[in-house]
Coordinates of C-alpha atoms in Angstrom, one line a residue:
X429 CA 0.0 0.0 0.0
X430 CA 1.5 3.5 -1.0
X431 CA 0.6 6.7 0.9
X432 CA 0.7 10.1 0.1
X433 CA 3.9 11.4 2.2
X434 CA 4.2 14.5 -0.1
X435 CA 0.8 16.0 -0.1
X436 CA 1.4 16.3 3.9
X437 CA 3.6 17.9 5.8
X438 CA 6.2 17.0 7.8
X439 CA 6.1 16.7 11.1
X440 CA 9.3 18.4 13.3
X441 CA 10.5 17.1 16.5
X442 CA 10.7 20.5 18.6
X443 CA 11.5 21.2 21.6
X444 CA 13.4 18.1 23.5
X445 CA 14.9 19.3 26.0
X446 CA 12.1 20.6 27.5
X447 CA 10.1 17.5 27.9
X448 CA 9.8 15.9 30.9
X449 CA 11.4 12.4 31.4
X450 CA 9.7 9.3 30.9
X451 CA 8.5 8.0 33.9
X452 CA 7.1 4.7 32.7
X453 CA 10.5 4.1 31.9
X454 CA 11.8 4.2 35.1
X455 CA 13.5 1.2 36.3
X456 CA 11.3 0.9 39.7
X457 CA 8.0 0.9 37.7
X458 CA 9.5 -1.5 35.1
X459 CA 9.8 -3.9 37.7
X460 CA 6.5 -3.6 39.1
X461 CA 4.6 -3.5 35.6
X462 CA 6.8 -7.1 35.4
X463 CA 5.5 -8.0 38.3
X464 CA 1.9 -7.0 37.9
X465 CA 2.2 -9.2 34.8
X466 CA 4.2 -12.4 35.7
X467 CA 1.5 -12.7 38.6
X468 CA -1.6 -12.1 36.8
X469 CA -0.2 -14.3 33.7
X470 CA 0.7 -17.1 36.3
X471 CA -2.5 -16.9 38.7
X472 CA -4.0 -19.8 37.7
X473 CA -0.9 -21.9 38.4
X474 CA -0.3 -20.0 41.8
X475 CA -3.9 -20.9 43.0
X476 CA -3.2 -24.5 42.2
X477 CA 0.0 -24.5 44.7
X478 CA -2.1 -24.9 47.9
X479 CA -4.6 -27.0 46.2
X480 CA -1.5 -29.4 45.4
X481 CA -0.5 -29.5 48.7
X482 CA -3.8 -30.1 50.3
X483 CA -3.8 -32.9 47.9
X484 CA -0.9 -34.3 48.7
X485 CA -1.1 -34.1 52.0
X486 CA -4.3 -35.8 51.5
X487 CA -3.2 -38.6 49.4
X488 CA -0.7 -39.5 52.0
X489 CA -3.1 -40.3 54.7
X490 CA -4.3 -42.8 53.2
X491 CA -3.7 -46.6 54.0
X492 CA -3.2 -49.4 52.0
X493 CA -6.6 -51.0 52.8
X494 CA -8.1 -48.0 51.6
X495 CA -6.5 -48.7 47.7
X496 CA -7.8 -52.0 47.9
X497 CA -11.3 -51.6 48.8
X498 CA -11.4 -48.9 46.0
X499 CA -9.9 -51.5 43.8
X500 CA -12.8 -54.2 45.1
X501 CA -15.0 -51.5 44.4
X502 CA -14.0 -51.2 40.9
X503 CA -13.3 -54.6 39.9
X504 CA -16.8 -55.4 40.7
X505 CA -18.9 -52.8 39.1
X506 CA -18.1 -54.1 35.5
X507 CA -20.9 -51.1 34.2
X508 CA -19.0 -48.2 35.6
X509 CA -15.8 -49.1 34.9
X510 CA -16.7 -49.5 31.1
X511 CA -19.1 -46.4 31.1
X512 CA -15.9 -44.5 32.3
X513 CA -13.6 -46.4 29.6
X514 CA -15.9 -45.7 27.0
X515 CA -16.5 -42.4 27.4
X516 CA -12.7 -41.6 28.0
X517 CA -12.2 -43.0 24.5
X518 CA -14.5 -41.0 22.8
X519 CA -13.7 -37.7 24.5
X520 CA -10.0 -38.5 23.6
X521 CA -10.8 -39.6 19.9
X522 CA -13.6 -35.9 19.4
X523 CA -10.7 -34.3 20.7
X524 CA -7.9 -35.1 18.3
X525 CA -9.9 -35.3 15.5
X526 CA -11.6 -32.3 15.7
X527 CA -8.7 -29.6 17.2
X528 CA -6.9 -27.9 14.3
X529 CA -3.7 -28.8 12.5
X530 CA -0.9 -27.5 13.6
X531 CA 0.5 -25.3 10.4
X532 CA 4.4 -24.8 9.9
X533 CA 6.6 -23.0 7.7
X534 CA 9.3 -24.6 6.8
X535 CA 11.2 -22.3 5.2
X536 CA 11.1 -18.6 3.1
X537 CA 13.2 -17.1 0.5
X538 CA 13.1 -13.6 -0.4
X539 CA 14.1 -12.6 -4.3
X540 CA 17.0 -10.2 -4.4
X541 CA 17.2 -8.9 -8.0
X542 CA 20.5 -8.4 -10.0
X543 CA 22.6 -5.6 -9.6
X544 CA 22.0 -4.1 -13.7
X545 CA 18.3 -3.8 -11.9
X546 CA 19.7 -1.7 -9.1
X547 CA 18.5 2.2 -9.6
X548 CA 19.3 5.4 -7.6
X549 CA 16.9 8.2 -6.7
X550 CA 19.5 10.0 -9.1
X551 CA 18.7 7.5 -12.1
X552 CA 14.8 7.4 -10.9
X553 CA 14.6 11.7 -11.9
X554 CA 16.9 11.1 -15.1
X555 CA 14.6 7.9 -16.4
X556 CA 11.5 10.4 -15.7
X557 CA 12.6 13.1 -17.0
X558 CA 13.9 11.0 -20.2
X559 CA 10.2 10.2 -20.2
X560 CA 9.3 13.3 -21.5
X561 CA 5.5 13.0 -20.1
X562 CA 5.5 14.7 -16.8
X563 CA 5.4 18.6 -16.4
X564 CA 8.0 20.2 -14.6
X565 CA 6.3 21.1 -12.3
X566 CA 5.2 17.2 -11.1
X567 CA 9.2 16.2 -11.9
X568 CA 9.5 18.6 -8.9
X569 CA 6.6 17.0 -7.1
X570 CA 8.1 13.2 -7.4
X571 CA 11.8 14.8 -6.9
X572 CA 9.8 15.9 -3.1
X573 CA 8.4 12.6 -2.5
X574 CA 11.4 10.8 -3.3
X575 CA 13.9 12.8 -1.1
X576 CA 11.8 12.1 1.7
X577 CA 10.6 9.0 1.5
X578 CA 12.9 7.0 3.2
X579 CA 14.1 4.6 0.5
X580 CA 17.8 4.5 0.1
X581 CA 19.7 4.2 -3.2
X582 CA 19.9 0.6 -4.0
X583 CA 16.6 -0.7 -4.8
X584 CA 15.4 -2.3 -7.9
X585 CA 13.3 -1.7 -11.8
X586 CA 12.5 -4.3 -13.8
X587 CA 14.6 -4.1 -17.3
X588 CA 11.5 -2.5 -19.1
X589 CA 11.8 0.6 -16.5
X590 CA 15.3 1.2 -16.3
X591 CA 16.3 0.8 -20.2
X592 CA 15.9 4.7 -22.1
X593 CA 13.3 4.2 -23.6
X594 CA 11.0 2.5 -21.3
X595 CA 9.6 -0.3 -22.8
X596 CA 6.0 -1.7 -21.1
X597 CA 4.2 -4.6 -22.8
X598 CA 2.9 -7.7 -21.9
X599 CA 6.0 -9.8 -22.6
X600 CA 8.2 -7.6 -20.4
X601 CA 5.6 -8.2 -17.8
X602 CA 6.0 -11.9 -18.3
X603 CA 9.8 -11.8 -17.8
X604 CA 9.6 -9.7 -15.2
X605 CA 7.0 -12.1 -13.1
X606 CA 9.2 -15.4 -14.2
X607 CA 12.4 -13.7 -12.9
X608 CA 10.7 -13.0 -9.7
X609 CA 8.7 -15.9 -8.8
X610 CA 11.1 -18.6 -10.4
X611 CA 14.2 -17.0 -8.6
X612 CA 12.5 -17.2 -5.2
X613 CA 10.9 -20.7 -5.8
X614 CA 14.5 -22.2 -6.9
X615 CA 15.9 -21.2 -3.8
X616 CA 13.1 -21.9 -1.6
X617 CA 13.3 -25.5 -3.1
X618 CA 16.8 -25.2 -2.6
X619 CA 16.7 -24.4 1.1
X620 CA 14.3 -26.7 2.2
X621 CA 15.1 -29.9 -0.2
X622 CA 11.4 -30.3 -0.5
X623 CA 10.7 -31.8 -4.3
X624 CA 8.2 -29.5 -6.7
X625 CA 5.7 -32.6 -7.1
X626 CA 5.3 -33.1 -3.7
X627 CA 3.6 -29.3 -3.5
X628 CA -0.2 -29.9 -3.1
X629 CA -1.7 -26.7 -2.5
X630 CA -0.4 -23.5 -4.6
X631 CA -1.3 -20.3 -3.5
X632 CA -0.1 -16.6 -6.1
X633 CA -1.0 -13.3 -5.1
X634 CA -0.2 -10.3 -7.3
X635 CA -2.4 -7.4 -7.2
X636 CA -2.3 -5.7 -10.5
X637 CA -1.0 -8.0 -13.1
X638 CA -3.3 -11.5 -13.8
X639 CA -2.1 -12.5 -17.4
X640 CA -4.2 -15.5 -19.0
X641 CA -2.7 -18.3 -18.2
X642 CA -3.0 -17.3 -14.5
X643 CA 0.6 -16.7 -12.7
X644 CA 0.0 -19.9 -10.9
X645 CA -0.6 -22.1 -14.3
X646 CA 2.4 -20.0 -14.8
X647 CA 4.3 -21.9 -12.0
X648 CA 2.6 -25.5 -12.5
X649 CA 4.0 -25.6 -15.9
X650 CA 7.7 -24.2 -15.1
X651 CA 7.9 -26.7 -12.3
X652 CA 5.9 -29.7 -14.0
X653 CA 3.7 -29.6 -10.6
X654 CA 1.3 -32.7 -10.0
X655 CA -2.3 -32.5 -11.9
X656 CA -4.5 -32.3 -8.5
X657 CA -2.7 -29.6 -7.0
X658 CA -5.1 -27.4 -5.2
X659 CA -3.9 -23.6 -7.3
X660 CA -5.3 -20.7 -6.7
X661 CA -4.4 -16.8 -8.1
X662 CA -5.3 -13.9 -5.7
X663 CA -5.6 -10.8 -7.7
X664 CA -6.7 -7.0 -6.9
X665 CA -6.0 -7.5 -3.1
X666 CA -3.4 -4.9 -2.9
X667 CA 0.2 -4.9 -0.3
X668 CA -1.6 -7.1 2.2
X669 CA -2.8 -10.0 -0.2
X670 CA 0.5 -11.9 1.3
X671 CA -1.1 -12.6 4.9
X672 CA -4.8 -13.4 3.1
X673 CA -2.6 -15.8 0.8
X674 CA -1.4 -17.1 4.2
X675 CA -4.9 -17.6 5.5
X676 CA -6.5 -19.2 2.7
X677 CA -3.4 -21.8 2.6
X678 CA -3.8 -22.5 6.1
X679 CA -7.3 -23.1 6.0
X680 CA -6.8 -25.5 2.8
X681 CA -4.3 -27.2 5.5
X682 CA -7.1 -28.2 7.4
X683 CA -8.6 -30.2 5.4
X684 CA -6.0 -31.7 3.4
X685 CA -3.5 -33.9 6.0
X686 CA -0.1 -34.4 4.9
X687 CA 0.5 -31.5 2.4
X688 CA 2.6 -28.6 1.4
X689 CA 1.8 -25.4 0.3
X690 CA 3.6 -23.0 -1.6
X691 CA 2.6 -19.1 -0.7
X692 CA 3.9 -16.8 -3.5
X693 CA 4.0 -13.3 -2.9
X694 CA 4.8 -10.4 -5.2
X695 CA 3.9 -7.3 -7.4
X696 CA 4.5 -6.3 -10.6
X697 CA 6.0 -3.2 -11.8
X698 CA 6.3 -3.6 -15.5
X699 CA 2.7 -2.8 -16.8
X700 CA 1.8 -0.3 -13.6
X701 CA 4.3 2.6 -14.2
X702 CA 2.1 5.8 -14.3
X703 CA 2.9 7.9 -17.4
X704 CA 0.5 10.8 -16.5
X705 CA 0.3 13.9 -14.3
X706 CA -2.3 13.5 -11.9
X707 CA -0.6 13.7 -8.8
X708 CA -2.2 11.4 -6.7
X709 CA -1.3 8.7 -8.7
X710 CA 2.4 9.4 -9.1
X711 CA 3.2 8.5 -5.8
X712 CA 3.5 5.2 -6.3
X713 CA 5.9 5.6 -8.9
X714 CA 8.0 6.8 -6.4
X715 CA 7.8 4.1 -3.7
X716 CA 7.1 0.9 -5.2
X717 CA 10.0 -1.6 -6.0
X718 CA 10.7 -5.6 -7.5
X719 CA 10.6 -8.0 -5.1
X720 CA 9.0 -11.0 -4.4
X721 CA 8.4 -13.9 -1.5
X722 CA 8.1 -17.9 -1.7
X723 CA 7.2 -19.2 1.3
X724 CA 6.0 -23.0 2.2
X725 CA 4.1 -24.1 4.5
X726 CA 3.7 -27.8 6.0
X727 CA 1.3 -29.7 8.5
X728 CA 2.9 -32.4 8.5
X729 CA 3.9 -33.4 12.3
X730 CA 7.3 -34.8 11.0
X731 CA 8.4 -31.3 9.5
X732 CA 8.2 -29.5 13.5
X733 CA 12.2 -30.3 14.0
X734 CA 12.9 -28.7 11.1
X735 CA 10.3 -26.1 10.3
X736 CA 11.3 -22.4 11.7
X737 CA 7.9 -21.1 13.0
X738 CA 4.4 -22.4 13.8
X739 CA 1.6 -20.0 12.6
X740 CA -0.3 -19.2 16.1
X741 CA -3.2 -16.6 14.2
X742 CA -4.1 -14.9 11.6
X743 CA -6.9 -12.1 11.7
X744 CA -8.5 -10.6 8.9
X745 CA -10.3 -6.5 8.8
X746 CA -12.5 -5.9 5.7
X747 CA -13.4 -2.1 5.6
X748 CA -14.9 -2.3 2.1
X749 CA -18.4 -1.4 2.9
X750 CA -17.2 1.8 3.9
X751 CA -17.1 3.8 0.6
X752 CA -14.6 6.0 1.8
X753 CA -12.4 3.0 2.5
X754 CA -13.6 1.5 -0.6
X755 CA -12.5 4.4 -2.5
X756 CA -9.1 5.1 -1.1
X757 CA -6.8 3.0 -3.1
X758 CA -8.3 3.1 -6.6
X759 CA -7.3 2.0 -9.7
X760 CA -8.5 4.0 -12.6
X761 CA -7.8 6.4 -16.1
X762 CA -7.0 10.0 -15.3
X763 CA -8.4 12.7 -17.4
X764 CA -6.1 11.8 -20.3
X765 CA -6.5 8.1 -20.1
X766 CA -3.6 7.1 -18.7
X767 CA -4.0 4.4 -16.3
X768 CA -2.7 4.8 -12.3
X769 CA -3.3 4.0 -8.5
X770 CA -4.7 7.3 -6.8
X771 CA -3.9 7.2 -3.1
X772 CA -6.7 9.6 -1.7
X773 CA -5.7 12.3 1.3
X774 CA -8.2 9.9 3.4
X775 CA -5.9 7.2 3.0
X776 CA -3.7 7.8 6.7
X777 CA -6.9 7.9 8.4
X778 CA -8.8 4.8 6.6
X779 CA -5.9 2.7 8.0
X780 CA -6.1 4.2 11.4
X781 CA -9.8 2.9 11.5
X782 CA -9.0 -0.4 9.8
X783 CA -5.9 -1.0 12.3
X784 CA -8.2 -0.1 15.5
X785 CA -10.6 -2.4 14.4
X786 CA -7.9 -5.3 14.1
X787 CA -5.6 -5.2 17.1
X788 CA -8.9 -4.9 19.0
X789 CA -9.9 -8.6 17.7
X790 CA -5.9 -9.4 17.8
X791 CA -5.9 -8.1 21.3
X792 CA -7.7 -10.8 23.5
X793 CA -5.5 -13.6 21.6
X794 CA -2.5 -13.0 21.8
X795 CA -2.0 -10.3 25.4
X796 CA -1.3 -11.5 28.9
X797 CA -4.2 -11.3 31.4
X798 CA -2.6 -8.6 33.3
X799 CA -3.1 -5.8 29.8
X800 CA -6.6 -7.4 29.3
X801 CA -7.8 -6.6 32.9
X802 CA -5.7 -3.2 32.9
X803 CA -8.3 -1.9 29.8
X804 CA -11.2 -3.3 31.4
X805 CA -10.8 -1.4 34.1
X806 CA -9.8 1.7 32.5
X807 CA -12.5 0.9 29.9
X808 CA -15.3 0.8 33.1
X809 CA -13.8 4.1 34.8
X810 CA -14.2 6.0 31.7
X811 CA -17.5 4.5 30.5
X812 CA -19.6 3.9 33.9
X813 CA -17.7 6.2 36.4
X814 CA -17.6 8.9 33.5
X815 CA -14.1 9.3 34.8
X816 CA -11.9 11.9 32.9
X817 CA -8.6 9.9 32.1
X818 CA -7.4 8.7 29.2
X819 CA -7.9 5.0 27.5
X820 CA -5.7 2.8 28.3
X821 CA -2.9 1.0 25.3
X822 CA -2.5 -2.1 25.6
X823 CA 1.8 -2.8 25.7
X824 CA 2.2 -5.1 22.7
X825 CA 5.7 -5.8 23.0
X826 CA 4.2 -7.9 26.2
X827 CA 2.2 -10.2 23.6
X828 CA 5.8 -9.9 20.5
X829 CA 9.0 -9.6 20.8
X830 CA 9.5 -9.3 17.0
X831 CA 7.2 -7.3 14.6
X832 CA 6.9 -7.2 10.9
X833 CA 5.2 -3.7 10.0
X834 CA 4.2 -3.2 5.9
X835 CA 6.6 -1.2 4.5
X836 CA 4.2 0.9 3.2
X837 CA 6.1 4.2 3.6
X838 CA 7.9 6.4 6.2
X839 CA 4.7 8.3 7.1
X840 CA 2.6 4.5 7.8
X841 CA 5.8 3.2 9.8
X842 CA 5.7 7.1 11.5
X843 CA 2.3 6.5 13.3
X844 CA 2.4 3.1 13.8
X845 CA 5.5 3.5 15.8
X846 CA 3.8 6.4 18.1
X847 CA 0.9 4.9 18.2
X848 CA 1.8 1.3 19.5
X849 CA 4.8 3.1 21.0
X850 CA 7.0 0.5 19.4
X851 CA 11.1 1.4 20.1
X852 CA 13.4 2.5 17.1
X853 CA 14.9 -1.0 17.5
X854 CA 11.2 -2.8 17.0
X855 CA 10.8 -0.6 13.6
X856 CA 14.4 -1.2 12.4
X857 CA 13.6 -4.3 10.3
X858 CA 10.5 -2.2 8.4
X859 CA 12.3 1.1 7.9
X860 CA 16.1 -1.0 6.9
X861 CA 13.5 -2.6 4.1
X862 CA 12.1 0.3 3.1
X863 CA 15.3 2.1 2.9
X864 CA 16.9 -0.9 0.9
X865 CA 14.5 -2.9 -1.0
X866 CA 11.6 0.3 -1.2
X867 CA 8.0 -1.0 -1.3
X868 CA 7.9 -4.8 -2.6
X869 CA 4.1 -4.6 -1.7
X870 CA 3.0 -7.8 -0.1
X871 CA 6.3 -9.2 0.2
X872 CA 7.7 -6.7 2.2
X873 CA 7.1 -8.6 5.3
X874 CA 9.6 -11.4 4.4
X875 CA 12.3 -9.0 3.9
X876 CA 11.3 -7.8 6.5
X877 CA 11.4 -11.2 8.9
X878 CA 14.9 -12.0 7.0
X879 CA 16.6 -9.1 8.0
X880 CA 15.4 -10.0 11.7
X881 CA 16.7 -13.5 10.9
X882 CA 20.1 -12.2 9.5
X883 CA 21.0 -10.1 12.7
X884 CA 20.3 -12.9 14.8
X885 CA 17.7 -12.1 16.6
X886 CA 14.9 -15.0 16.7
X887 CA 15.3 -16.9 19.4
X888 CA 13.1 -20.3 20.1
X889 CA 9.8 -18.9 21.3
X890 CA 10.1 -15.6 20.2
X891 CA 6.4 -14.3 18.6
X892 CA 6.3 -12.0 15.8
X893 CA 3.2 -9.8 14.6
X894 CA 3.5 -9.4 10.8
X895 CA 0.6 -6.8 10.0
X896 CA 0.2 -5.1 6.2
X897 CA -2.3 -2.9 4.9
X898 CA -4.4 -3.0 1.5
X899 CA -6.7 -1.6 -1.2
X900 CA -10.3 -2.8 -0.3
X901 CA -9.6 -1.6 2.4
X902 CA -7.9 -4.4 4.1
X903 CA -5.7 -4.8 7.4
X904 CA -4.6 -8.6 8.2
X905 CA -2.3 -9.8 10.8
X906 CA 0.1 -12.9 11.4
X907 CA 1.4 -14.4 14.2
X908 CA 4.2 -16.2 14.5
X909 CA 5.7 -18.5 17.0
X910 CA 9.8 -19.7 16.4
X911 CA 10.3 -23.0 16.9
X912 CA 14.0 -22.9 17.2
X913 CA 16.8 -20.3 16.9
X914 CA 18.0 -19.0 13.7
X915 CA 21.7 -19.1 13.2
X916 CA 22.5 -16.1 11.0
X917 CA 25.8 -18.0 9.8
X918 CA 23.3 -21.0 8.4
X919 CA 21.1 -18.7 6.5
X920 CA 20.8 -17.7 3.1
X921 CA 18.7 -14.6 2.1
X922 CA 18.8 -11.2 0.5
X923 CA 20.1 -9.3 3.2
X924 CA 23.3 -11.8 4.9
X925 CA 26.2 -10.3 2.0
X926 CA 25.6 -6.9 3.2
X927 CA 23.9 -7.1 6.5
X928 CA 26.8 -5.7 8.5
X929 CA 26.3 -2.3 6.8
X930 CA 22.6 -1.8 8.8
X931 CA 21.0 -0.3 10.4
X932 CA 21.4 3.2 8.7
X933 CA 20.6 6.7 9.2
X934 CA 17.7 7.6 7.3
X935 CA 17.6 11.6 7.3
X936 CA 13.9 12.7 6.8
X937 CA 15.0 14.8 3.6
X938 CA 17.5 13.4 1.3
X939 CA 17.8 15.9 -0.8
X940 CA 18.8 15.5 -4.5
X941 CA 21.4 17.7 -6.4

């Protein structure tokens, strides 16, 4: 999802030294929010302690002839003991075959173009002004966006972009989808040894290019997939298609034991380069990259040892009925009949609402007791007791220790950061993607999880929150638990050749000579 960073203003940090310190931050108060939280999380198991020892105690008062007469008892009332038997059978057989499969994922691998695709903000102004279809006035209006948009100077064009002249078409679209899906695939396959015909569920999303044949017949006939595969080709779902492409695999998982599925994830730039003037839509010219995601999933019980995470949730929010959040993501033909995305000034505020609306159905998953109770209670003080103070936030980093934020653009990471009061090093993986790899769309999130992976920081147990935004308007999350550690050494992805140069200063204006 793109936003519109230029047509708003930025925002300047004024001031500092005259703010008052932190208190939450305090060390005594840290301990005691700990503490509130360790004993709230852990109350059940605390109020079992002196049942356990009543118990105990109990059980040792007891005398042999007490066991035997219970044993006569038994051994003589043929009815209740197979009553009992039976029915501890069957609850032990509805239960097993009726709780949910446990999904994996095995393994990802991000796509990392070559370096002839590799284009500077420099070389982004010179190819559009080479163009010779924008105004000077909107060559100054992208030269704005893309000073201060956070991306850095190594991120990638498909060949039909970056060669003078640029050279769209259907066939450059093709080759520009084959490079990306084909080069993640072969090293997902790679990775995980897993063989192409044992895939049986197939799962492409790419939001604005669905050539006939689909991108996932596209796929079944590169690798020679098997003729039942399960293939399906998600289309018009925007930057957070990845995690419904996530869903809808897990679901199929369900139902079909034994299976792999292949998640593919990408956008294509090719055929969606704007060639007009209307301003709205030439923001995403500025923002959106190549890149794509493979990513396969397992519920087989024999892949845990290997696999890297188990998926714990997913949770879907469909604004759509909302025309305003309908309408603020819109493909359409400007007054000239160009084609373009137009990101409308609403567009900040639609994905407040639509991000509201999901953490609140996220919330009671995944955070401790302690946060629940703490917004009920300040929920009732406001509401009830019409007490003046202010709603209470729930502390995510209590439920995550990782998260995976849509690199969407500076201003989205901006106020997602002060409004879940995340820490610069929570945000580092989404803003080091955006600066290096710009906006991949969907896929963002796996470069996103690799750069996490490639500084070493997943540790077994660790949770991450992968959350993305989309046209619709759509806000999904993910939830992943690790199932092991990560060894950076052991890893292969875009970011391990170069991942001793991050993080990196992003300035909020980069200006251009």
């Amino acid at each position: 999802m793109g936003e519109g960073e230029a047509v708003g203003k930025i925002s300047v940090n004024a001031g500092q030294k005259n703010k008052l310190p932190n208190f939450q931050q305090s060390v005594r108060l840290k301990y005691v929010k700990l503490g509130y939280h360790y004993l709230i999380s852990h109350g059940m198991y605390l109020l079992l302690v002196p049942f356990l020892g009543i118990s105990s105690f109990h059980l040792t008062t007891l005398e042999s002839k007490d066991l035997i007469q219970l044993w006569d008892q038994l051994r003589f009332n043929l009815v209740t003991v197979v009553v009992c038997s039976t029915l501890i059978v069957f609850l032990a057989t509805l239960y097993f075959m009726s709780r949910p499969r446990k999904v994996f994922l095995v393994d990802f691998a991000c796509y990392k173009p070559q370096p002839e695709n590799m284009c500077t903000k420099e070389m982004f102004m010179e190819k559009s002004n080479h163009a010779q279809c924008f105004t000077p006035e909107n060559l100054e209006f992208q030269k704005r966006i893309i000073e201060r948009s956070g991306l850095g100077q190594k991120t990638y064009f498909p060949d039909s972009i970056v060669s003078v002249p640029a050279s769209p078409n259907m066939a450059a679209a093709r080759k520009e989808a084959e490079m990306v899906m084909f080069g993640a695939i072969d090293e997902l396959l790679n990775k995980t040894g897993v063989k192409a015909k044992d895939i049986g569920i197939l799962v492409v999303n790419c939001s604005l290019f669905n050539p006939t044949p689909s991108l996932s017949a596209m796929i079944v006939n590169h690798y020679k997939l098997r003729g039942n595969i399960l293939s399906y080709n998600l289309g018009g779902m925007g930057c957070s298609a990845g995690l419904i492409s996530i869903d809808l695999a897990k679901q199929l998982l369900q139902v079909n034991p034994n299976s792999y599925a292949l998640v593919v994830s990408m956008e294509n730039i090719t055929l969606n380069w704007y060639f007009g003037n209307q301003r709205s839509m030439l923001v995403s010219n500025c923002i959106f990259r190549m890149g794509g995601a493979a990513i396969l999933l397992s519920n087989k019980p024999s892949d845990r040892r290997r696999a890297k995470y188990q998926l714990m949730h997913t949770v879907r929010t469909h604004k759509g009925s909302d025309d305003r959040s309908y309408s603020c993501v819109f493909q359409e033909e400007d007054e000239k009949g160009e084609i373009g995305v137009s990101l409308s000034k609403d567009l900040m505020a639609v994905a407040g609402e639509a991000l509201k609306t999901n953490i609140t159905t996220l919330g009671p998953i995944v955070l401790p007791m302690s946060e629940q109770l703490l917004f009920l209670a300040t929920l009732i003080m406001r509401k009830v007791f019409n007490m003046k103070i202010k709603p209470y936030i729930p502390d995510f980093k209590l439920a995550f220790e990782h998260f995976c934020i849509h690199a969407g653009g500076r201003a989205v990471l901006d106020e997602l950061e002060k409004n879940l009061e995340l820490t610069q090093w929570h945000m580092e993986p989404s803003r080091m993607t955006l600066y290096r790899f710009g906006n991949t769309s969907s896929s963002s999130l796996w470069y996103e999880l690799a750069y996490t992976e490639a500084k070493g920081r997943i540790r077994k147990g660790d949770r991450t929150w992968q959350i993305a935004f989309g046209s619709g308007f759509k806000c999904n999350s993910a939830v992943w638990k690790a199932l092991r550690r990560v060894d950076p050494a052991k890893e292969k992805n875009p970011w391990m050749d170069e991942i001793h140069e991050f993080p990196v200063e992003v300035p909020r204006v980069a200006t251009l000579g």
